[in-house]
Short mmCIF file of C-alpha atoms in Angstrom, two decimals:
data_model
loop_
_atom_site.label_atom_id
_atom_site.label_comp_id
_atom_site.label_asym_id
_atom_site.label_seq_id
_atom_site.Cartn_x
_atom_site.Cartn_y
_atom_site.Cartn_z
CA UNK A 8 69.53 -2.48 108.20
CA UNK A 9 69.87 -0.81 105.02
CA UNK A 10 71.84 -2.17 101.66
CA UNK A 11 73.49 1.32 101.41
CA UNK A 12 74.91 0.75 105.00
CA UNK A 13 78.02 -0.31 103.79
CA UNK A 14 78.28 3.47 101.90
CA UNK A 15 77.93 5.08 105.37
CA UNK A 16 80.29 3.06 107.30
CA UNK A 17 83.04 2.95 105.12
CA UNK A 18 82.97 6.93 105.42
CA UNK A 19 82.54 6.61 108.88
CA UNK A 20 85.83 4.02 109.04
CA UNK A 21 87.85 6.89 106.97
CA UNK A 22 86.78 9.32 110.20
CA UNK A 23 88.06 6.88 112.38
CA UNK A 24 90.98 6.32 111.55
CA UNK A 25 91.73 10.15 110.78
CA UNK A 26 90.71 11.26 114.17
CA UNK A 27 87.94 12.95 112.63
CA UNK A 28 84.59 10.69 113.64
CA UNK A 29 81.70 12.45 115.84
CA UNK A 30 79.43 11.18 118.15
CA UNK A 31 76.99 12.45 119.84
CA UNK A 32 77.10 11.92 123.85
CA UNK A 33 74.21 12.06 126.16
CA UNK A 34 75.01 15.09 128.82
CA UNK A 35 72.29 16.00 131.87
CA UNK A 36 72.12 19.66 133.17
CA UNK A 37 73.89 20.60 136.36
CA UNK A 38 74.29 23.87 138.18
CA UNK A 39 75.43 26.62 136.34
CA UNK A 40 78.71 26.13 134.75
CA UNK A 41 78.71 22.47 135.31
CA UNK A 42 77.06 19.33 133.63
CA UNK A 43 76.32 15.67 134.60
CA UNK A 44 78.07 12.87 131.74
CA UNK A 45 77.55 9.00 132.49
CA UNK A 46 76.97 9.76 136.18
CA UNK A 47 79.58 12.38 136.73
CA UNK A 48 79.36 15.85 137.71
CA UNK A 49 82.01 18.07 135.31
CA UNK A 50 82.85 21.27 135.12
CA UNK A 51 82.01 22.65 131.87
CA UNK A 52 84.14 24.27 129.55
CA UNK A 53 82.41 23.78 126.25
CA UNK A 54 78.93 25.14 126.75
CA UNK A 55 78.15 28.65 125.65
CA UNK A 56 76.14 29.71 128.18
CA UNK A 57 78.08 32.73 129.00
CA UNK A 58 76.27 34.24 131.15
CA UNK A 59 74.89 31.09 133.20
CA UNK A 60 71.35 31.93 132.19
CA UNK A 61 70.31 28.04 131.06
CA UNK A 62 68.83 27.16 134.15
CA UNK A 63 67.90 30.95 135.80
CA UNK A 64 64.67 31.04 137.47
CA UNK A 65 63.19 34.39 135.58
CA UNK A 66 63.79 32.49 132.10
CA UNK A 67 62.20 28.88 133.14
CA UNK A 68 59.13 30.45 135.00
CA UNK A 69 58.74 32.73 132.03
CA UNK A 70 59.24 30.14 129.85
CA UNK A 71 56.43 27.96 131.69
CA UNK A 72 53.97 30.87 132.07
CA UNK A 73 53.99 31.71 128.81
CA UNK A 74 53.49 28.15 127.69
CA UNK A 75 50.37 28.26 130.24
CA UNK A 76 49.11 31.07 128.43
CA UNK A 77 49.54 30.57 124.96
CA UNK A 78 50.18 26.66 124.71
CA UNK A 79 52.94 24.45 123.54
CA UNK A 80 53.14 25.37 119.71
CA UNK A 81 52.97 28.48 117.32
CA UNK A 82 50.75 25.96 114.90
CA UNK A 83 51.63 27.48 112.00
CA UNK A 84 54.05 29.55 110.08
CA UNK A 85 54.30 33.36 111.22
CA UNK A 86 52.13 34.18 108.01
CA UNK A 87 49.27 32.23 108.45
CA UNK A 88 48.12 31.58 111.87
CA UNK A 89 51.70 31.25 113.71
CA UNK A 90 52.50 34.92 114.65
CA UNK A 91 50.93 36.02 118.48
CA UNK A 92 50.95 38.81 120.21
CA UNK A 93 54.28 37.17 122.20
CA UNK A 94 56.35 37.43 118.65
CA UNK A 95 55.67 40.81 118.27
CA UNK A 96 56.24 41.87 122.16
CA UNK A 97 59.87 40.01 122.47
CA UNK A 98 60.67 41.49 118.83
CA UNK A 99 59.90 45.25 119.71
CA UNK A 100 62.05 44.98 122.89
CA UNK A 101 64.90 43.31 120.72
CA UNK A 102 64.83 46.21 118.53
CA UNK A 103 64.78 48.46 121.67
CA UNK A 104 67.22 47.00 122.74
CA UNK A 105 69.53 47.22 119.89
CA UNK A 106 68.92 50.25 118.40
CA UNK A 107 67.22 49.40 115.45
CA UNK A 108 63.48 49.69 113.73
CA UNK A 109 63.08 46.36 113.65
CA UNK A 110 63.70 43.25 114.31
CA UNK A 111 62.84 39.51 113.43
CA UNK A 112 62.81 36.09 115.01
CA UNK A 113 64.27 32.93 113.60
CA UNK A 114 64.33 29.39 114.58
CA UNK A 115 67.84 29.36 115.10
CA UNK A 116 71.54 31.18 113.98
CA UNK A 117 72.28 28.23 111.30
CA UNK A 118 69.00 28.40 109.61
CA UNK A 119 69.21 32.24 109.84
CA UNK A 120 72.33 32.66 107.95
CA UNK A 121 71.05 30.15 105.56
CA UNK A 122 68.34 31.68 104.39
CA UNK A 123 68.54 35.23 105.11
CA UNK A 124 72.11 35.85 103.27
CA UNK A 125 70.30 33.73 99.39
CA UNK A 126 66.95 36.11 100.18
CA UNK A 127 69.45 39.12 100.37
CA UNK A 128 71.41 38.53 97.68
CA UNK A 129 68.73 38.01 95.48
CA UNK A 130 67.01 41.29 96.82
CA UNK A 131 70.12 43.27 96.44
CA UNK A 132 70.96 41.16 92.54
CA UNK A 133 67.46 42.39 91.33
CA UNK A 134 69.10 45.61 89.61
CA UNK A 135 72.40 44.83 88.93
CA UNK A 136 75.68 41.90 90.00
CA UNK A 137 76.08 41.34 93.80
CA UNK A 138 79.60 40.82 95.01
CA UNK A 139 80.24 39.00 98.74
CA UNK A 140 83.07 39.75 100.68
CA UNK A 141 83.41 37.29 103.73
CA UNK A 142 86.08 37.04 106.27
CA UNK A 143 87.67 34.10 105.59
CA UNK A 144 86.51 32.71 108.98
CA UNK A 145 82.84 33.03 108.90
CA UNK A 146 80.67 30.24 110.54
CA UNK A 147 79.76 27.15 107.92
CA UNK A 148 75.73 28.80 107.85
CA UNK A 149 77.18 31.71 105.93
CA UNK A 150 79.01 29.99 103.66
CA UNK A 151 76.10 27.87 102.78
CA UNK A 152 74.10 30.85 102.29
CA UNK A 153 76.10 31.96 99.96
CA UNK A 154 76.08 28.94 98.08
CA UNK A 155 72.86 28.80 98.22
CA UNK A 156 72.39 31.71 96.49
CA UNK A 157 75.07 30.43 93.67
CA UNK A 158 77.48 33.35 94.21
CA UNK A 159 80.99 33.22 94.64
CA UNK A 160 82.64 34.40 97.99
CA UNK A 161 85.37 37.27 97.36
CA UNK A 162 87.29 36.07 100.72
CA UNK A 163 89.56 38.35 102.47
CA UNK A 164 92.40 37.35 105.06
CA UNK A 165 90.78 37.34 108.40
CA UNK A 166 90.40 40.30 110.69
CA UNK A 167 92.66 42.08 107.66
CA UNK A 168 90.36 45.46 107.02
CA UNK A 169 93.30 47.16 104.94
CA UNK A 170 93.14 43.45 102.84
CA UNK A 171 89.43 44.39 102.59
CA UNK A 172 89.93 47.79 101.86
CA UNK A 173 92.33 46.52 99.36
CA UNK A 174 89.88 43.93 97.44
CA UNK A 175 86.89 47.11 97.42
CA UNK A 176 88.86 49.53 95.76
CA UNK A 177 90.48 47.42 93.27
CA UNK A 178 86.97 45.63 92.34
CA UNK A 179 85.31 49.00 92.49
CA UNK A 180 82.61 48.97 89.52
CA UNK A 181 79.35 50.95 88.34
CA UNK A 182 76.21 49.07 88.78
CA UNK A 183 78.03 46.42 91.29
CA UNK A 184 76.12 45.91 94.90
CA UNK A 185 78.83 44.85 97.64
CA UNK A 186 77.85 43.19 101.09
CA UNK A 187 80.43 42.39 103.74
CA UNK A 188 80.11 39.57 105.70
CA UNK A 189 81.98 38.75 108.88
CA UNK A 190 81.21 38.09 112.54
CA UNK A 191 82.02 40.31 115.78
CA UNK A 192 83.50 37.83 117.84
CA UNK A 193 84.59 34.30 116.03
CA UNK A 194 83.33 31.29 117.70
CA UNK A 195 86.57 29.01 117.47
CA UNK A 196 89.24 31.77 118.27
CA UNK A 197 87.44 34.25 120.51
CA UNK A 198 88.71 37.22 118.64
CA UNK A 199 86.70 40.36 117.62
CA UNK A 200 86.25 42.21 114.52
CA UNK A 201 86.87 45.95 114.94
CA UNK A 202 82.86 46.67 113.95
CA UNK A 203 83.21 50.53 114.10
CA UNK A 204 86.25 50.71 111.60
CA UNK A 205 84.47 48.02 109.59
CA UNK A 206 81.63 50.06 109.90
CA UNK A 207 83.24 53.55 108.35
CA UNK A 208 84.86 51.13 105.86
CA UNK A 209 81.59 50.08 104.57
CA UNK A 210 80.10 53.47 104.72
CA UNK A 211 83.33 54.79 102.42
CA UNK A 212 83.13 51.84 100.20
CA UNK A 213 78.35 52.13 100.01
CA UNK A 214 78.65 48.36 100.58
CA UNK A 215 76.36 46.91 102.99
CA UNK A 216 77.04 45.46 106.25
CA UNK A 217 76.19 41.99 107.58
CA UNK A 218 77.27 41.43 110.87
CA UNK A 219 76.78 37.75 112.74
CA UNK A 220 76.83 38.86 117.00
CA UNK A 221 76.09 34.95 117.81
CA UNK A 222 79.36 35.34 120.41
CA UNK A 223 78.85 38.49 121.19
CA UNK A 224 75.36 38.56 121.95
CA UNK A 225 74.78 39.40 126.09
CA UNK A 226 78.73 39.60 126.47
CA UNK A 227 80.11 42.66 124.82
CA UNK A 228 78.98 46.25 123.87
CA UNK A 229 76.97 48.80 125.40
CA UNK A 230 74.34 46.61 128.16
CA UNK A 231 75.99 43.61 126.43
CA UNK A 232 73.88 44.17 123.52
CA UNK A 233 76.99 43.63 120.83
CA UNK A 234 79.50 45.05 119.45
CA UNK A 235 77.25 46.51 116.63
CA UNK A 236 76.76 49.05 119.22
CA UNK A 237 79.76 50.49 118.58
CA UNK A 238 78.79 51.82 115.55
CA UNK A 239 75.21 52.92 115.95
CA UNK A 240 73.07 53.22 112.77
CA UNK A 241 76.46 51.57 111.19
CA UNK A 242 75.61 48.09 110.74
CA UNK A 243 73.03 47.29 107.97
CA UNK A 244 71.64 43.94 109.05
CA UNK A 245 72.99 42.37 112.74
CA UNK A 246 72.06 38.96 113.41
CA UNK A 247 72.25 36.67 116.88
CA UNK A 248 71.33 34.21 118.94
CA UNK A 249 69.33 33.92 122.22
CA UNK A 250 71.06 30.59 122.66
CA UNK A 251 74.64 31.12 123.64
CA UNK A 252 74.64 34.02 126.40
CA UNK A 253 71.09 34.67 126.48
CA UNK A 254 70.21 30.96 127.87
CA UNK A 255 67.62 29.89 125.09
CA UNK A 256 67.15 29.01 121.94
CA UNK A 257 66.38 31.13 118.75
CA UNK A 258 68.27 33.26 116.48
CA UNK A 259 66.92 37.13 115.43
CA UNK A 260 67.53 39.99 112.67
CA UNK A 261 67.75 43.43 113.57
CA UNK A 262 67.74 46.38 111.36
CA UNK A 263 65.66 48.74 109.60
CA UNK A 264 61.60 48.17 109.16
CA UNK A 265 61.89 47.92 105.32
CA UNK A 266 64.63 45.06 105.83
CA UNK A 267 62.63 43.04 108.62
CA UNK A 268 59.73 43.31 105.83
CA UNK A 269 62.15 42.82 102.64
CA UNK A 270 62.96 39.45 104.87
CA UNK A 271 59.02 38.43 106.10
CA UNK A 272 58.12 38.44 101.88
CA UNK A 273 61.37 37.10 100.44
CA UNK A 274 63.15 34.58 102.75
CA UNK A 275 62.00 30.89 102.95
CA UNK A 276 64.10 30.41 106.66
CA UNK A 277 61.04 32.61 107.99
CA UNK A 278 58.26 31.98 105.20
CA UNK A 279 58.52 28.09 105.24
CA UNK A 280 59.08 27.91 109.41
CA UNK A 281 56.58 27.17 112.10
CA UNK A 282 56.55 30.07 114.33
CA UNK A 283 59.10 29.70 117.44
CA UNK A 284 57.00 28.41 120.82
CA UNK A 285 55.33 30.18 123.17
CA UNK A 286 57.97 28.67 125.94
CA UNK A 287 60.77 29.89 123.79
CA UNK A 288 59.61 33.32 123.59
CA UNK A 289 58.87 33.69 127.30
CA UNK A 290 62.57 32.53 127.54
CA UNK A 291 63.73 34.65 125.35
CA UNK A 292 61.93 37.62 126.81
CA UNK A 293 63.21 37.45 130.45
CA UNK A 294 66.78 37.39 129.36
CA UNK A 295 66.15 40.68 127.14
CA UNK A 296 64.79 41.74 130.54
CA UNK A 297 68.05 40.63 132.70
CA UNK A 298 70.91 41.28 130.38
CA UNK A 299 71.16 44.65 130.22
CA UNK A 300 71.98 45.10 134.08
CA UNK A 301 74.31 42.32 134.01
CA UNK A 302 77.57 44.25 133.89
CA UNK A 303 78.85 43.10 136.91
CA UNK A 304 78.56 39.26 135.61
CA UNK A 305 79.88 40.70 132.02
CA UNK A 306 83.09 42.42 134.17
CA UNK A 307 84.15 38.54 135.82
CA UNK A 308 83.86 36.95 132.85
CA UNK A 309 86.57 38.72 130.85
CA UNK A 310 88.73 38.67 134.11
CA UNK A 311 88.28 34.80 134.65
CA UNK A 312 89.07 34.99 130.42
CA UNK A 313 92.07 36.87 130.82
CA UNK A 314 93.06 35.06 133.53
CA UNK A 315 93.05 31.70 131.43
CA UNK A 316 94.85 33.11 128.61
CA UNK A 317 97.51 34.64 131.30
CA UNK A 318 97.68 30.51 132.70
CA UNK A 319 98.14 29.01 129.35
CA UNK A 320 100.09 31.19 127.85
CA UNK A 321 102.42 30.77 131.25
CA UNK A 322 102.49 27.43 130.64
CA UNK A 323 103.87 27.96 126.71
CA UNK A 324 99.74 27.38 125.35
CA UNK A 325 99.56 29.51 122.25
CA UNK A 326 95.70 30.96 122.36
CA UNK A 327 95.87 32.82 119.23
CA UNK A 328 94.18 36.23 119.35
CA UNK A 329 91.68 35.54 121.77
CA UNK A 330 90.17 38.91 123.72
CA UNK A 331 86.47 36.79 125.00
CA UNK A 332 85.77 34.50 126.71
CA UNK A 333 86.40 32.29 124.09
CA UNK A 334 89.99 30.99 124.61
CA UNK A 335 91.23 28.55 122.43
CA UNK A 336 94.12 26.22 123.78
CA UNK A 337 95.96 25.23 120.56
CA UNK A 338 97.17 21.56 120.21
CA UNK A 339 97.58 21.09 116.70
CA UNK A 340 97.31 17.12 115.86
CA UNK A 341 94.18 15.99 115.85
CA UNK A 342 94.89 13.11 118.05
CA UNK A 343 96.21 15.02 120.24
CA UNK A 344 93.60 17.51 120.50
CA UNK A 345 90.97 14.31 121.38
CA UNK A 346 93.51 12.77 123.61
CA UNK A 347 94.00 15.97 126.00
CA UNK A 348 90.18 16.17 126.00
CA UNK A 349 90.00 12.48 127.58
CA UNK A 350 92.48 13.50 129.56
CA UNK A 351 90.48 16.52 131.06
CA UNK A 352 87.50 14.65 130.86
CA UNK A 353 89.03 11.97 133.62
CA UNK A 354 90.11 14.96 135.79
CA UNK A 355 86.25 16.41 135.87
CA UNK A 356 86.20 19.06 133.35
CA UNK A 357 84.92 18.84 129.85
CA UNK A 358 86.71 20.56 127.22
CA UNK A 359 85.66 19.58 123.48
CA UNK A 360 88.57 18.98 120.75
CA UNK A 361 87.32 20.82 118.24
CA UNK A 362 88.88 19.42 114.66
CA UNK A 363 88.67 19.96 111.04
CA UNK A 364 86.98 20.56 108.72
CA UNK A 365 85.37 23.14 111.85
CA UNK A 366 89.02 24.29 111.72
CA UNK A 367 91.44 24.49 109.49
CA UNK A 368 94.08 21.13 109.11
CA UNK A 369 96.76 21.32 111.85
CA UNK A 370 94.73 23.81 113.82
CA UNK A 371 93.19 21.28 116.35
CA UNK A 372 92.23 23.32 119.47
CA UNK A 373 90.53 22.85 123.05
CA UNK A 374 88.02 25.71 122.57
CA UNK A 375 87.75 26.78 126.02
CA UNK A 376 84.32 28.50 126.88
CA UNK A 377 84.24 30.34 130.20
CA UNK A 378 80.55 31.19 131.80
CA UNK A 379 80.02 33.97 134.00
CA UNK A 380 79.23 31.04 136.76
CA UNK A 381 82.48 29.47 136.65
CA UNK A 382 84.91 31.00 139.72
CA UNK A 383 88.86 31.61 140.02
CA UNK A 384 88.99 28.09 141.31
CA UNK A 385 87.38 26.50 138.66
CA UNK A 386 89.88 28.04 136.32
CA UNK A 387 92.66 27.26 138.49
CA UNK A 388 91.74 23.47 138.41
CA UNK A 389 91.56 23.74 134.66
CA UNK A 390 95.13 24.99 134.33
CA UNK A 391 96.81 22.72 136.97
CA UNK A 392 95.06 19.50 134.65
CA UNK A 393 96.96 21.09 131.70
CA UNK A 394 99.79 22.14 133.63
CA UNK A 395 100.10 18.18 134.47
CA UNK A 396 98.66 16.91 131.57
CA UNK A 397 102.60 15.49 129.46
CA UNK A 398 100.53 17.20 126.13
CA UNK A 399 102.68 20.58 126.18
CA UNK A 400 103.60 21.68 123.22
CA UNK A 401 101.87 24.35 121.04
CA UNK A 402 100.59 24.30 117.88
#
């Protein structure tokens, strides 16, 4: 017991009674597509494991063997003693991969973002004003990178490029460096940026291009490799995660070799961080290893998403733009939003209500995540629980 206690639960009475308190919940692992809460066995619509790779025998035996081999910890950060010959291996066949020089490892997509976009803007500053342009959408770790770096977002109407366009020219000035910041596919609407437009955009404009794949990661673009491939050679810095499709954990840069080495001098996300483990990379190696052939997983998991959106949208369920397998179910209040959940969660499927301030007010949702190992009938029970459920309306 603390004397400030009383500070932290009045704030936490104020969430209450807005609808807005969080808790975590203890969840055990389950087949593919599924998970285990208080004793139950639900589906799982709120997980980003995409492609079902969480629990696929090439990624835990490669995670194991390489904890065999090179132990349970990095011990250090990757410039003193922390960076092993595993680092370096899964980090050339990233960049393989995407199409780049380089690339770099990080502990995770948040931390990333947080310390990669202040390192940048400084780098970029060091001549001249910096001027950020982010979608007004971007994921909270940008938007504390940015403050971070005590620079003020230019913010541009969402997936608006002429808007963008618009801002550029006007703000068009000699000595001024310009980044762009958006994502390829956001993670509460399952829409997609149009990266090679954005791309020629920046290329007209000389402003440089940073482009979060988190979402798209494994799903989309040539091999499922992102949408930054697209636009090859168009995207100045792409960032992702190995722990939404690719089944891990761990976050990575890819770009050219003088920006991965810009990043291992000036960044304190990479600087200041214990090297990822030696089970982590093996993980993260045997999905670079799997993904690319995985069309054939990639192809029934944007029919089983177009499928949903067909269902709700039957049933009068607005899902905004959604085109991933990211399908947001719009409820609006919410209340509402945490009472359909419950709802769900009774039937045997778990399906987060996702609230503000992670969306805006009045924008309460069901984000819907679909996994390559869900089936037609486990989207058909989904829908006939909604189509039941006496929660209708749209938001």
């Amino acid at each position: 017991m603390s004397k400030f206690d009383p500070c932290f639960e009045q704030v936490l009475a104020d969430a209450t009674a807005r609808n807005m308190r969080r808790s975590v919940r203890p969840l055990a692992a389950a087949a593919p597509g599924r998970i285990v809460s208080a004793g139950r066995e639900l589906l799982n619509f709120s997980g980003n494991d995409y492609l079902g790779l969480a629990r696929h025998p090439l990624l835990t035996e490669r995670a194991a063997d390489w904890a065999q081999r090179y132990g349970a910890g990095a011990q250090a950060s990757r410039l003193v003693t922390g960076t092993l010959d595993a680092h370096t291996q899964v980090e050339a066949k990233l960049a393989r991969l995407k199409g780049t020089e380089a690339a770099l490892l990080f502990a995770s997509g948040w931390q990333l973002n947080a310390s990669v976009l202040p390192a940048l803007i400084r780098g970029l500053g060091t001549r001249g004003q910096v001027e950020v342009y982010t979608d007004k959408l971007v994921h909270a770790s940008m938007h504390h990178g940015c403050q971070a770096a005590g620079i003020r977002q230019i913010r541009f109407r969402h997936n608006d490029l002429a808007h963008l366009d618009r801002l550029l020219t006007e703000r068009a000035a000699a000595g001024v460096r310009r980044i762009i910041v958006t994502e390829s596919v956001f993670s509460m609407d399952g829409d997609r940026a149009d990266v090679p437009a954005l791309a020629a955009l920046a290329d007209r404009h000389e402003v440089f291009l940073y482009l979060d794949e988190a979402h798209a990661t494994g799903v989309l673009g040539p091999h499922g490799m992102g949408l930054s491939g697209l636009a090859p050679g168009g995207v100045d810095l792409i960032m992702g995660t190995f722990s939404k499709a690719l089944g891990g954990f761990g976050a990575y840069v890819a770009g050219s070799q003088a920006l991965c080495d810009f990043l291992v001098n000036t960044c304190s996300g990479f600087i200041y961080s214990t090297g990822l483990p030696p089970s982590v990379l093996g993980a993260m190696d045997a999905a670079l290893d799997l993904v690319p052939g995985m069309d054939t997983d990639r192809a029934h998991l944007a029919r089983l998403s177009e499928g949903l959106r067909d269902g709700l949208r039957a049933q009068g369920r607005d899902t905004g733009a959604s085109s991933t397998q990211i399908v947001p179910a719009m409820v609006g209040d919410a209340g509402d939003a945490v009472a359909l959940s419950a709802r769900l969660n009774d039937a045997g499927m778990l399906a987060v209500a996702i609230r503000p301030p992670t969306v805006p007010p009045g924008t309460s949702r069901l984000r819907i995540a679909l996994s390559a190992a869900h089936t037609e009938d486990d989207v058909d029970r989904l829908l006939d629980a909604l189509a039941r459920d006496p929660l209708r309306s749209a938001a």
